Amino acid sequence: MSPSSISSERKASPSRLNLRARPRDKTVGLIGFGAFGRLIFPLLAAHFGKVVVHDPSPAPGVASVMFAGLGDAARADVVVLAAPVQEMRAIAHAIAPHLKEGALVLDVGSVKCLPAAALAEELPAGVSIVGTHPLFGPQSAADGVHGHKIVLCPVRGAGLGDVRSWLRSLGLRVLVRTPEQHDREMAVAQGLTHMIGKLIADMGVVPSITTPSFDHLLAAARMVSSDAAAVFTAIQRDNPFVAEVQDRFFALAETMRGSFATGATQATASALPALARPIDREDGDPEQQSGHVHKSRKLAQAAVPRLIGRADERQEAGDRADGQAKPDAHPSNSHGTPRHWQSLPGLALSPEDNLSLS
């Protein structure tokens, strides 16, 4: 990438919204008021000056909710898309003319490559985009979000630091991944869990005598059974890495069923130590990852399953105070932005937003 093209991209980069300064002066547009929209509305209303909600079929009789048209919600400082992944491109196209310069757009979908591609392509260049995936829902966060995890996937602009800081102030554990890295990990962590949970729920058999391990399976089945059909569809169909995981799972299940006759099941135990490796360290190291938005776009459009792999990650001190991050150890340009990100059009990371923190 030539210096002139880098310079032109910087000029087009979204300005910083700065959520840390006087959040009560900021407005939020919440587009989508389903189960998750209703869950996060009180959090948004408690911290921001005004929350404007749009939903094509608003729930009647919800106190303190200001419903408005799509354009009014899209003209807020922060726009949260709490809508099905399958509708993300259409919504992005519809709100694009109404977004203000420097606005921050977030989505809360369960997959990230598809929304990242849609938002990057449909929204104006002067808008910051951060994909999010709250790893909780109305059931698991019924008593509050404190201690739960949320994944942030920066797509464009400088909003990551402010979003991360605000979420941490709520007691959430913040993990930073690229869209591809997120979908690779969620193909296993979420794709398998929801598939197995739904299979158990569909069997409809609950014995009167259970073991602790079966109780965990039942808990997973109950959580999945409360999900909207669109959520299950997004997890199983719209994640480009799930098909490979499903194929491997069913192949191993068939192999295991065949081994019951011979008793050759000892190989399973030898694979268990690999499951003990932690995968939820706070923050990540995108320098080691290949999650460019243009690659996410290709994955989302082609939806070609690829081998599941784990990118090398370095331990992050996720609980350190904001603004005390160590300098990036990776080669960078004169502005402190890792060279890895220079090929990502429109992404302007400030030093405090730099993801390579260790």
mmCIF file of C-alpha atoms in Angstrom:
data_model
loop_
_atom_site.group_PDB
_atom_site.id
_atom_site.type_symbol
_atom_site.label_atom_id
_atom_site.label_comp_id
_atom_site.label_asym_id
_atom_site.label_seq_id
_atom_site.Cartn_x
_atom_site.Cartn_y
_atom_site.Cartn_z
ATOM 1 C CA MET A 1 0.000 0.000 0.000
ATOM 2 C CA SER A 2 1.466 3.342 -1.048
ATOM 3 C CA PRO A 3 1.922 6.255 1.398
ATOM 4 C CA SER A 4 -0.561 8.314 -0.619
ATOM 5 C CA SER A 5 -3.268 5.667 -0.313
ATOM 6 C CA ILE A 6 -2.614 5.353 3.422
ATOM 7 C CA SER A 7 -2.921 9.119 3.760
ATOM 8 C CA SER A 8 -6.183 9.229 1.854
ATOM 9 C CA GLU A 9 -7.599 6.465 4.020
ATOM 10 C CA ARG A 10 -6.654 8.361 7.161
ATOM 11 C CA LYS A 11 -8.504 11.405 5.887
ATOM 12 C CA ALA A 12 -11.608 9.277 5.371
ATOM 13 C CA SER A 13 -11.287 7.536 8.720
ATOM 14 C CA PRO A 14 -14.192 8.097 11.129
ATOM 15 C CA SER A 15 -13.643 10.658 13.858
ATOM 16 C CA ARG A 16 -13.553 9.468 17.445
ATOM 17 C CA LEU A 17 -16.835 9.561 19.324
ATOM 18 C CA ASN A 18 -15.208 9.417 22.780
ATOM 19 C CA LEU A 19 -17.831 7.609 24.846
ATOM 20 C CA ARG A 20 -15.754 8.046 27.979
ATOM 21 C CA ALA A 21 -16.410 11.798 28.100
ATOM 22 C CA ARG A 22 -19.923 12.775 29.237
ATOM 23 C CA PRO A 23 -21.867 9.700 28.041
ATOM 24 C CA ARG A 24 -25.079 11.348 29.210
ATOM 25 C CA ASP A 25 -24.661 13.774 26.301
ATOM 26 C CA LYS A 26 -24.722 10.902 23.787
ATOM 27 C CA THR A 27 -27.769 9.357 22.160
ATOM 28 C CA VAL A 28 -28.254 5.697 21.286
ATOM 29 C CA GLY A 29 -30.403 4.229 18.557
ATOM 30 C CA LEU A 30 -31.425 0.660 19.338
ATOM 31 C CA ILE A 31 -32.661 -1.063 16.188
ATOM 32 C CA GLY A 32 -34.429 -4.269 17.150
ATOM 33 C CA PHE A 33 -36.422 -4.812 20.335
ATOM 34 C CA GLY A 34 -36.627 -8.553 20.607
ATOM 35 C CA ALA A 35 -35.474 -10.564 23.598
ATOM 36 C CA PHE A 36 -31.919 -9.246 23.487
ATOM 37 C CA GLY A 37 -32.910 -5.696 22.688
ATOM 38 C CA ARG A 38 -35.159 -5.696 25.749
ATOM 39 C CA LEU A 39 -32.300 -7.112 27.829
ATOM 40 C CA ILE A 40 -29.804 -4.375 26.988
ATOM 41 C CA PHE A 41 -32.230 -1.442 26.898
ATOM 42 C CA PRO A 42 -32.020 -0.756 30.682
ATOM 43 C CA LEU A 43 -28.204 -0.787 30.514
ATOM 44 C CA LEU A 44 -28.180 1.709 27.673
ATOM 45 C CA ALA A 45 -30.834 3.920 29.263
ATOM 46 C CA ALA A 46 -28.905 4.038 32.550
ATOM 47 C CA HIS A 47 -25.714 5.356 30.951
ATOM 48 C CA PHE A 48 -26.721 7.444 27.943
ATOM 49 C CA GLY A 49 -28.822 10.578 27.682
ATOM 50 C CA LYS A 50 -31.474 9.217 25.346
ATOM 51 C CA VAL A 51 -32.226 5.817 23.824
ATOM 52 C CA VAL A 52 -34.414 5.784 20.728
ATOM 53 C CA VAL A 53 -35.802 2.369 19.791
ATOM 54 C CA HIS A 54 -36.985 1.149 16.417
ATOM 55 C CA ASP A 55 -38.632 -2.181 15.767
ATOM 56 C CA PRO A 56 -40.925 -3.068 12.851
ATOM 57 C CA SER A 57 -43.236 -4.834 15.308
ATOM 58 C CA PRO A 58 -42.752 -3.064 18.659
ATOM 59 C CA ALA A 59 -43.870 -4.803 21.812
ATOM 60 C CA PRO A 60 -46.874 -2.928 23.259
ATOM 61 C CA GLY A 61 -46.979 -1.453 26.722
ATOM 62 C CA VAL A 62 -43.237 -1.296 27.436
ATOM 63 C CA ALA A 63 -42.720 1.516 29.921
ATOM 64 C CA SER A 64 -40.047 4.203 29.394
ATOM 65 C CA VAL A 65 -39.278 3.089 25.824
ATOM 66 C CA MET A 66 -39.223 5.778 23.152
ATOM 67 C CA PHE A 67 -40.182 4.109 19.864
ATOM 68 C CA ALA A 68 -39.404 5.959 16.656
ATOM 69 C CA GLY A 69 -38.891 5.472 12.952
ATOM 70 C CA LEU A 70 -35.811 3.806 11.525
ATOM 71 C CA GLY A 71 -34.323 7.106 10.376
ATOM 72 C CA ASP A 72 -34.658 8.693 13.819
ATOM 73 C CA ALA A 73 -32.923 5.758 15.496
ATOM 74 C CA ALA A 74 -30.157 5.766 12.879
ATOM 75 C CA ARG A 75 -29.361 9.455 13.498
ATOM 76 C CA ALA A 76 -28.073 8.729 17.031
ATOM 77 C CA ASP A 77 -24.432 8.987 18.120
ATOM 78 C CA VAL A 78 -24.301 5.235 18.745
ATOM 79 C CA VAL A 79 -26.431 2.806 16.725
ATOM 80 C CA VAL A 80 -26.888 -0.740 18.046
ATOM 81 C CA LEU A 81 -28.194 -3.326 15.590
ATOM 82 C CA ALA A 82 -29.973 -5.989 17.667
ATOM 83 C CA ALA A 83 -31.466 -7.721 14.650
ATOM 84 C CA PRO A 84 -31.094 -11.143 13.002
ATOM 85 C CA VAL A 85 -27.830 -11.727 11.151
ATOM 86 C CA GLN A 86 -29.758 -12.619 8.006
ATOM 87 C CA GLU A 87 -31.244 -9.099 7.901
ATOM 88 C CA MET A 88 -28.009 -7.214 8.598
ATOM 89 C CA ARG A 89 -27.211 -6.164 5.039
ATOM 90 C CA ALA A 90 -30.731 -4.905 4.356
ATOM 91 C CA ILE A 91 -30.750 -2.924 7.606
ATOM 92 C CA ALA A 92 -27.301 -1.480 6.928
ATOM 93 C CA HIS A 93 -28.426 -0.370 3.481
ATOM 94 C CA ALA A 94 -31.561 1.231 4.939
ATOM 95 C CA ILE A 95 -29.810 3.183 7.708
ATOM 96 C CA ALA A 96 -26.797 4.334 5.650
ATOM 97 C CA PRO A 97 -28.393 7.611 4.408
ATOM 98 C CA HIS A 98 -29.406 8.599 7.956
ATOM 99 C CA LEU A 99 -26.134 7.995 9.831
ATOM 100 C CA LYS A 100 -24.265 11.051 11.032
ATOM 101 C CA GLU A 101 -20.561 11.626 10.364
ATOM 102 C CA GLY A 102 -18.526 10.056 13.175
ATOM 103 C CA ALA A 103 -21.312 7.784 14.419
ATOM 104 C CA LEU A 104 -20.483 4.407 15.933
ATOM 105 C CA VAL A 105 -22.387 1.331 14.706
ATOM 106 C CA LEU A 106 -22.409 -1.930 16.668
ATOM 107 C CA ASP A 107 -24.082 -5.238 15.927
ATOM 108 C CA VAL A 108 -24.758 -8.023 18.424
ATOM 109 C CA GLY A 109 -24.921 -11.023 16.091
ATOM 110 C CA SER A 110 -23.785 -14.535 16.940
ATOM 111 C CA VAL A 111 -21.534 -14.690 13.865
ATOM 112 C CA LYS A 112 -19.180 -11.963 12.767
ATOM 113 C CA CYS A 113 -17.769 -12.486 9.247
ATOM 114 C CA LEU A 114 -21.126 -11.970 7.555
ATOM 115 C CA PRO A 115 -22.149 -8.804 9.477
ATOM 116 C CA ALA A 116 -18.628 -7.333 9.252
ATOM 117 C CA ALA A 117 -18.657 -7.666 5.480
ATOM 118 C CA ALA A 118 -22.187 -6.282 5.148
ATOM 119 C CA LEU A 119 -21.582 -3.270 7.391
ATOM 120 C CA ALA A 120 -18.219 -2.433 5.836
ATOM 121 C CA GLU A 121 -19.729 -2.493 2.365
ATOM 122 C CA GLU A 122 -23.013 -0.712 3.057
ATOM 123 C CA LEU A 123 -22.168 1.999 5.613
ATOM 124 C CA PRO A 124 -20.499 5.355 4.826
ATOM 125 C CA ALA A 125 -16.742 5.724 5.261
ATOM 126 C CA GLY A 126 -17.155 8.273 8.045
ATOM 127 C CA VAL A 127 -18.819 5.764 10.370
ATOM 128 C CA SER A 128 -16.952 3.598 12.887
ATOM 129 C CA ILE A 129 -17.938 -0.080 13.055
ATOM 130 C CA VAL A 130 -17.322 -2.537 15.887
ATOM 131 C CA GLY A 131 -18.872 -5.988 15.777
ATOM 132 C CA THR A 132 -19.872 -7.424 19.134
ATOM 133 C CA HIS A 133 -21.021 -10.807 20.326
ATOM 134 C CA PRO A 134 -22.349 -10.855 23.890
ATOM 135 C CA LEU A 135 -21.704 -14.375 25.186
ATOM 136 C CA PHE A 136 -24.855 -14.257 27.280
ATOM 137 C CA GLY A 137 -28.573 -13.891 26.771
ATOM 138 C CA PRO A 138 -31.820 -13.207 28.595
ATOM 139 C CA GLN A 139 -31.589 -16.464 30.546
ATOM 140 C CA SER A 140 -27.916 -16.448 31.529
ATOM 141 C CA ALA A 141 -27.929 -12.701 32.296
ATOM 142 C CA ALA A 142 -31.265 -12.644 34.106
ATOM 143 C CA ASP A 143 -29.457 -11.481 37.259
ATOM 144 C CA GLY A 144 -27.210 -8.985 35.461
ATOM 145 C CA VAL A 145 -24.309 -8.928 33.019
ATOM 146 C CA HIS A 146 -21.505 -8.570 35.567
ATOM 147 C CA GLY A 147 -18.893 -11.302 35.059
ATOM 148 C CA HIS A 148 -20.170 -12.355 31.640
ATOM 149 C CA LYS A 149 -18.038 -12.249 28.497
ATOM 150 C CA ILE A 150 -18.426 -10.233 25.324
ATOM 151 C CA VAL A 151 -16.359 -10.409 22.133
ATOM 152 C CA LEU A 152 -15.431 -7.259 20.230
ATOM 153 C CA CYS A 153 -14.441 -7.410 16.551
ATOM 154 C CA PRO A 154 -13.137 -4.047 15.283
ATOM 155 C CA VAL A 155 -14.073 -3.490 11.659
ATOM 156 C CA ARG A 156 -13.417 0.179 10.960
ATOM 157 C CA GLY A 157 -12.620 3.364 12.845
ATOM 158 C CA ALA A 158 -11.377 4.155 16.330
ATOM 159 C CA GLY A 159 -14.320 3.120 18.501
ATOM 160 C CA LEU A 160 -12.818 -0.010 20.027
ATOM 161 C CA GLY A 161 -11.160 1.652 23.027
ATOM 162 C CA ASP A 162 -14.266 3.524 24.111
ATOM 163 C CA VAL A 163 -16.547 0.513 23.696
ATOM 164 C CA ARG A 164 -14.148 -1.734 25.582
ATOM 165 C CA SER A 165 -13.778 0.767 28.423
ATOM 166 C CA TRP A 166 -17.529 1.212 28.812
ATOM 167 C CA LEU A 167 -18.218 -2.523 28.757
ATOM 168 C CA ARG A 168 -15.555 -3.152 31.372
ATOM 169 C CA SER A 169 -17.168 -0.514 33.561
ATOM 170 C CA LEU A 170 -20.262 -2.738 33.558
ATOM 171 C CA GLY A 171 -18.201 -5.645 34.874
ATOM 172 C CA LEU A 172 -18.045 -7.502 31.572
ATOM 173 C CA ARG A 173 -15.000 -9.515 30.490
ATOM 174 C CA VAL A 174 -13.969 -8.187 27.090
ATOM 175 C CA LEU A 175 -12.345 -10.436 24.477
ATOM 176 C CA VAL A 176 -10.990 -8.924 21.265
ATOM 177 C CA ARG A 177 -10.912 -10.998 18.087
ATOM 178 C CA THR A 178 -11.036 -10.444 14.357
ATOM 179 C CA PRO A 179 -14.281 -11.566 12.668
ATOM 180 C CA GLU A 180 -12.600 -14.670 11.246
ATOM 181 C CA GLN A 181 -10.985 -15.651 14.533
ATOM 182 C CA HIS A 182 -14.338 -15.225 16.291
ATOM 183 C CA ASP A 183 -16.191 -17.411 13.807
ATOM 184 C CA ARG A 184 -13.507 -20.096 13.884
ATOM 185 C CA GLU A 185 -13.721 -20.404 17.663
ATOM 186 C CA MET A 186 -17.495 -20.067 17.832
ATOM 187 C CA ALA A 187 -17.933 -22.809 15.230
ATOM 188 C CA VAL A 188 -16.776 -25.152 17.993
ATOM 189 C CA ALA A 189 -17.744 -23.361 21.206
ATOM 190 C CA GLN A 190 -21.218 -22.345 20.071
ATOM 191 C CA GLY A 191 -21.964 -24.378 16.958
ATOM 192 C CA LEU A 192 -21.431 -27.711 18.702
ATOM 193 C CA THR A 193 -23.112 -26.657 21.945
ATOM 194 C CA HIS A 194 -26.284 -25.430 20.296
ATOM 195 C CA MET A 195 -26.462 -28.413 17.952
ATOM 196 C CA ILE A 196 -26.036 -30.964 20.747
ATOM 197 C CA GLY A 197 -28.350 -29.040 23.062
ATOM 198 C CA LYS A 198 -31.086 -28.966 20.438
ATOM 199 C CA LEU A 199 -30.687 -32.681 19.725
ATOM 200 C CA ILE A 200 -31.121 -33.466 23.413
ATOM 201 C CA ALA A 201 -34.124 -31.157 23.637
ATOM 202 C CA ASP A 202 -35.694 -32.746 20.560
ATOM 203 C CA MET A 203 -35.271 -36.224 22.088
ATOM 204 C CA GLY A 204 -37.634 -35.091 24.848
ATOM 205 C CA VAL A 205 -36.481 -37.708 27.351
ATOM 206 C CA VAL A 206 -35.530 -36.606 30.874
ATOM 207 C CA PRO A 207 -34.815 -39.491 33.252
ATOM 208 C CA SER A 208 -35.714 -39.219 36.917
ATOM 209 C CA ILE A 209 -32.159 -40.213 37.886
ATOM 210 C CA THR A 210 -29.420 -38.025 36.451
ATOM 211 C CA THR A 211 -25.693 -37.486 36.836
ATOM 212 C CA PRO A 212 -23.973 -34.101 37.191
ATOM 213 C CA SER A 213 -22.672 -34.323 33.626
ATOM 214 C CA PHE A 214 -26.164 -35.007 32.282
ATOM 215 C CA ASP A 215 -27.499 -32.089 34.310
ATOM 216 C CA HIS A 216 -25.053 -29.858 32.422
ATOM 217 C CA LEU A 217 -26.365 -31.225 29.128
ATOM 218 C CA LEU A 218 -29.920 -30.533 30.231
ATOM 219 C CA ALA A 219 -28.960 -26.985 31.177
ATOM 220 C CA ALA A 220 -27.512 -26.465 27.698
ATOM 221 C CA ALA A 221 -30.640 -27.915 26.124
ATOM 222 C CA ARG A 222 -32.865 -25.567 28.123
ATOM 223 C CA MET A 223 -30.796 -22.538 27.123
ATOM 224 C CA VAL A 224 -30.910 -23.481 23.447
ATOM 225 C CA SER A 225 -34.638 -24.178 23.529
ATOM 226 C CA SER A 226 -35.289 -20.560 24.515
ATOM 227 C CA ASP A 227 -33.387 -19.137 21.535
ATOM 228 C CA ALA A 228 -35.230 -17.667 18.600
ATOM 229 C CA ALA A 229 -35.150 -19.788 15.466
ATOM 230 C CA ALA A 230 -33.154 -17.059 13.688
ATOM 231 C CA VAL A 231 -30.376 -17.342 16.282
ATOM 232 C CA PHE A 232 -30.028 -21.093 15.812
ATOM 233 C CA THR A 233 -30.072 -20.654 12.034
ATOM 234 C CA ALA A 234 -27.370 -17.992 12.151
ATOM 235 C CA ILE A 235 -25.111 -20.134 14.308
ATOM 236 C CA GLN A 236 -25.487 -23.265 12.202
ATOM 237 C CA ARG A 237 -25.760 -21.769 8.700
ATOM 238 C CA ASP A 238 -24.197 -18.317 8.608
ATOM 239 C CA ASN A 239 -20.890 -19.158 10.281
ATOM 240 C CA PRO A 240 -18.643 -20.240 7.365
ATOM 241 C CA PHE A 241 -16.647 -22.601 9.601
ATOM 242 C CA VAL A 242 -19.495 -24.577 11.168
ATOM 243 C CA ALA A 243 -20.017 -27.044 8.315
ATOM 244 C CA GLU A 244 -16.494 -28.415 8.715
ATOM 245 C CA VAL A 245 -17.022 -28.843 12.462
ATOM 246 C CA GLN A 246 -20.360 -30.560 11.903
ATOM 247 C CA ASP A 247 -18.829 -32.954 9.366
ATOM 248 C CA ARG A 248 -16.038 -33.858 11.757
ATOM 249 C CA PHE A 249 -18.430 -34.295 14.680
ATOM 250 C CA PHE A 250 -20.766 -36.644 12.802
ATOM 251 C CA ALA A 251 -17.833 -38.573 11.313
ATOM 252 C CA LEU A 252 -16.393 -39.112 14.784
ATOM 253 C CA ALA A 253 -19.843 -40.091 16.086
ATOM 254 C CA GLU A 254 -20.159 -42.733 13.353
ATOM 255 C CA THR A 255 -16.664 -44.003 14.094
ATOM 256 C CA MET A 256 -17.503 -44.243 17.784
ATOM 257 C CA ARG A 257 -20.732 -46.119 17.080
ATOM 258 C CA GLY A 258 -18.808 -48.594 14.972
ATOM 259 C CA SER A 259 -16.190 -49.010 17.688
ATOM 260 C CA PHE A 260 -18.741 -50.108 20.276
ATOM 261 C CA ALA A 261 -18.806 -53.568 18.721
ATOM 262 C CA THR A 262 -15.010 -53.912 18.984
ATOM 263 C CA GLY A 263 -14.450 -52.045 22.240
ATOM 264 C CA ALA A 264 -11.837 -49.810 20.607
ATOM 265 C CA THR A 265 -12.801 -46.628 22.448
ATOM 266 C CA GLN A 266 -9.584 -45.931 24.323
ATOM 267 C CA ALA A 267 -8.478 -43.307 21.786
ATOM 268 C CA THR A 268 -11.037 -40.848 23.099
ATOM 269 C CA ALA A 269 -9.357 -40.475 26.468
ATOM 270 C CA SER A 270 -5.997 -39.604 24.903
ATOM 271 C CA ALA A 271 -7.565 -36.606 23.178
ATOM 272 C CA LEU A 272 -9.030 -35.106 26.344
ATOM 273 C CA PRO A 273 -5.939 -33.173 27.545
ATOM 274 C CA ALA A 274 -6.220 -30.913 24.487
ATOM 275 C CA LEU A 275 -9.586 -29.701 25.738
ATOM 276 C CA ALA A 276 -8.020 -28.256 28.873
ATOM 277 C CA ARG A 277 -6.257 -25.448 27.010
ATOM 278 C CA PRO A 278 -7.846 -22.051 27.763
ATOM 279 C CA ILE A 279 -9.494 -20.254 24.855
ATOM 280 C CA ASP A 280 -11.069 -17.264 26.584
ATOM 281 C CA ARG A 281 -8.094 -15.066 27.432
ATOM 282 C CA GLU A 282 -9.038 -11.425 27.488
ATOM 283 C CA ASP A 283 -8.099 -9.482 24.364
ATOM 284 C CA GLY A 284 -6.223 -11.109 21.510
ATOM 285 C CA ASP A 285 -3.297 -10.755 19.164
ATOM 286 C CA PRO A 286 -4.590 -9.998 15.672
ATOM 287 C CA GLU A 287 -0.955 -9.692 14.535
ATOM 288 C CA GLN A 288 -0.999 -13.490 14.569
ATOM 289 C CA GLN A 289 -4.395 -13.746 12.918
ATOM 290 C CA SER A 290 -5.675 -13.413 9.342
ATOM 291 C CA GLY A 291 -9.009 -11.760 10.005
ATOM 292 C CA HIS A 292 -8.959 -8.891 7.508
ATOM 293 C CA VAL A 293 -12.379 -7.545 6.631
ATOM 294 C CA HIS A 294 -11.829 -8.237 2.948
ATOM 295 C CA LYS A 295 -11.177 -11.867 3.830
ATOM 296 C CA SER A 296 -14.274 -11.913 6.042
ATOM 297 C CA ARG A 297 -16.221 -10.572 3.087
ATOM 298 C CA LYS A 298 -14.941 -13.395 0.878
ATOM 299 C CA LEU A 299 -15.802 -15.971 3.534
ATOM 300 C CA ALA A 300 -19.259 -14.519 4.063
ATOM 301 C CA GLN A 301 -20.080 -14.449 0.370
ATOM 302 C CA ALA A 302 -18.661 -17.838 -0.548
ATOM 303 C CA ALA A 303 -19.394 -19.563 2.783
ATOM 304 C CA VAL A 304 -16.734 -22.148 2.000
ATOM 305 C CA PRO A 305 -15.940 -24.271 5.059
ATOM 306 C CA ARG A 306 -12.291 -24.254 6.007
ATOM 307 C CA LEU A 307 -10.271 -26.344 8.406
ATOM 308 C CA ILE A 308 -10.720 -25.280 11.974
ATOM 309 C CA GLY A 309 -7.520 -23.909 13.362
ATOM 310 C CA ARG A 310 -6.371 -21.952 16.348
ATOM 311 C CA ALA A 311 -4.321 -18.800 15.812
ATOM 312 C CA ASP A 312 -1.452 -18.274 18.217
ATOM 313 C CA GLU A 313 -2.470 -15.930 21.002
ATOM 314 C CA ARG A 314 -0.369 -14.215 23.597
ATOM 315 C CA GLN A 315 -1.611 -13.836 27.135
ATOM 316 C CA GLU A 316 -3.306 -10.489 27.674
ATOM 317 C CA ALA A 317 -3.667 -8.667 30.965
ATOM 318 C CA GLY A 318 -7.339 -7.994 30.330
ATOM 319 C CA ASP A 319 -8.058 -6.536 33.757
ATOM 320 C CA ARG A 320 -5.335 -3.889 33.614
ATOM 321 C CA ALA A 321 -6.532 -0.303 33.934
ATOM 322 C CA ASP A 322 -7.407 1.432 30.684
ATOM 323 C CA GLY A 323 -4.629 3.608 29.334
ATOM 324 C CA GLN A 324 -1.830 1.514 30.892
ATOM 325 C CA ALA A 325 -1.259 -0.802 27.971
ATOM 326 C CA LYS A 326 2.285 -1.782 27.165
ATOM 327 C CA PRO A 327 3.733 -0.574 23.868
ATOM 328 C CA ASP A 328 3.207 -2.864 20.916
ATOM 329 C CA ALA A 329 6.126 -5.204 20.389
ATOM 330 C CA HIS A 330 5.328 -5.734 16.721
ATOM 331 C CA PRO A 331 6.765 -3.676 13.839
ATOM 332 C CA SER A 332 4.669 -0.595 13.252
ATOM 333 C CA ASN A 333 4.525 2.516 11.155
ATOM 334 C CA SER A 334 5.378 5.965 12.453
ATOM 335 C CA HIS A 335 1.873 6.329 13.887
ATOM 336 C CA GLY A 336 2.147 3.222 16.084
ATOM 337 C CA THR A 337 -0.273 1.136 14.000
ATOM 338 C CA PRO A 338 0.921 -2.462 13.319
ATOM 339 C CA ARG A 339 1.729 -3.084 9.669
ATOM 340 C CA HIS A 340 -0.737 -5.976 9.780
ATOM 341 C CA TRP A 341 -3.569 -3.442 9.911
ATOM 342 C CA GLN A 342 -2.299 -1.120 7.196
ATOM 343 C CA SER A 343 -3.812 -3.356 4.540
ATOM 344 C CA LEU A 344 -7.256 -3.032 6.133
ATOM 345 C CA PRO A 345 -8.975 -0.050 4.458
ATOM 346 C CA GLY A 346 -10.519 2.447 6.817
ATOM 347 C CA LEU A 347 -9.226 0.954 10.089
ATOM 348 C CA ALA A 348 -7.419 3.647 12.078
ATOM 349 C CA LEU A 349 -6.238 2.393 15.450
ATOM 350 C CA SER A 350 -5.001 4.855 18.015
ATOM 351 C CA PRO A 351 -2.274 3.632 20.407
ATOM 352 C CA GLU A 352 -4.834 2.888 23.138
ATOM 353 C CA ASP A 353 -6.985 0.923 20.673
ATOM 354 C CA ASN A 354 -4.034 -1.157 19.525
ATOM 355 C CA LEU A 355 -4.947 -4.812 19.937
ATOM 356 C CA SER A 356 -1.363 -6.056 20.362
ATOM 357 C CA LEU A 357 -1.100 -5.108 24.010
ATOM 358 C CA SER A 358 1.217 -7.616 25.577
#
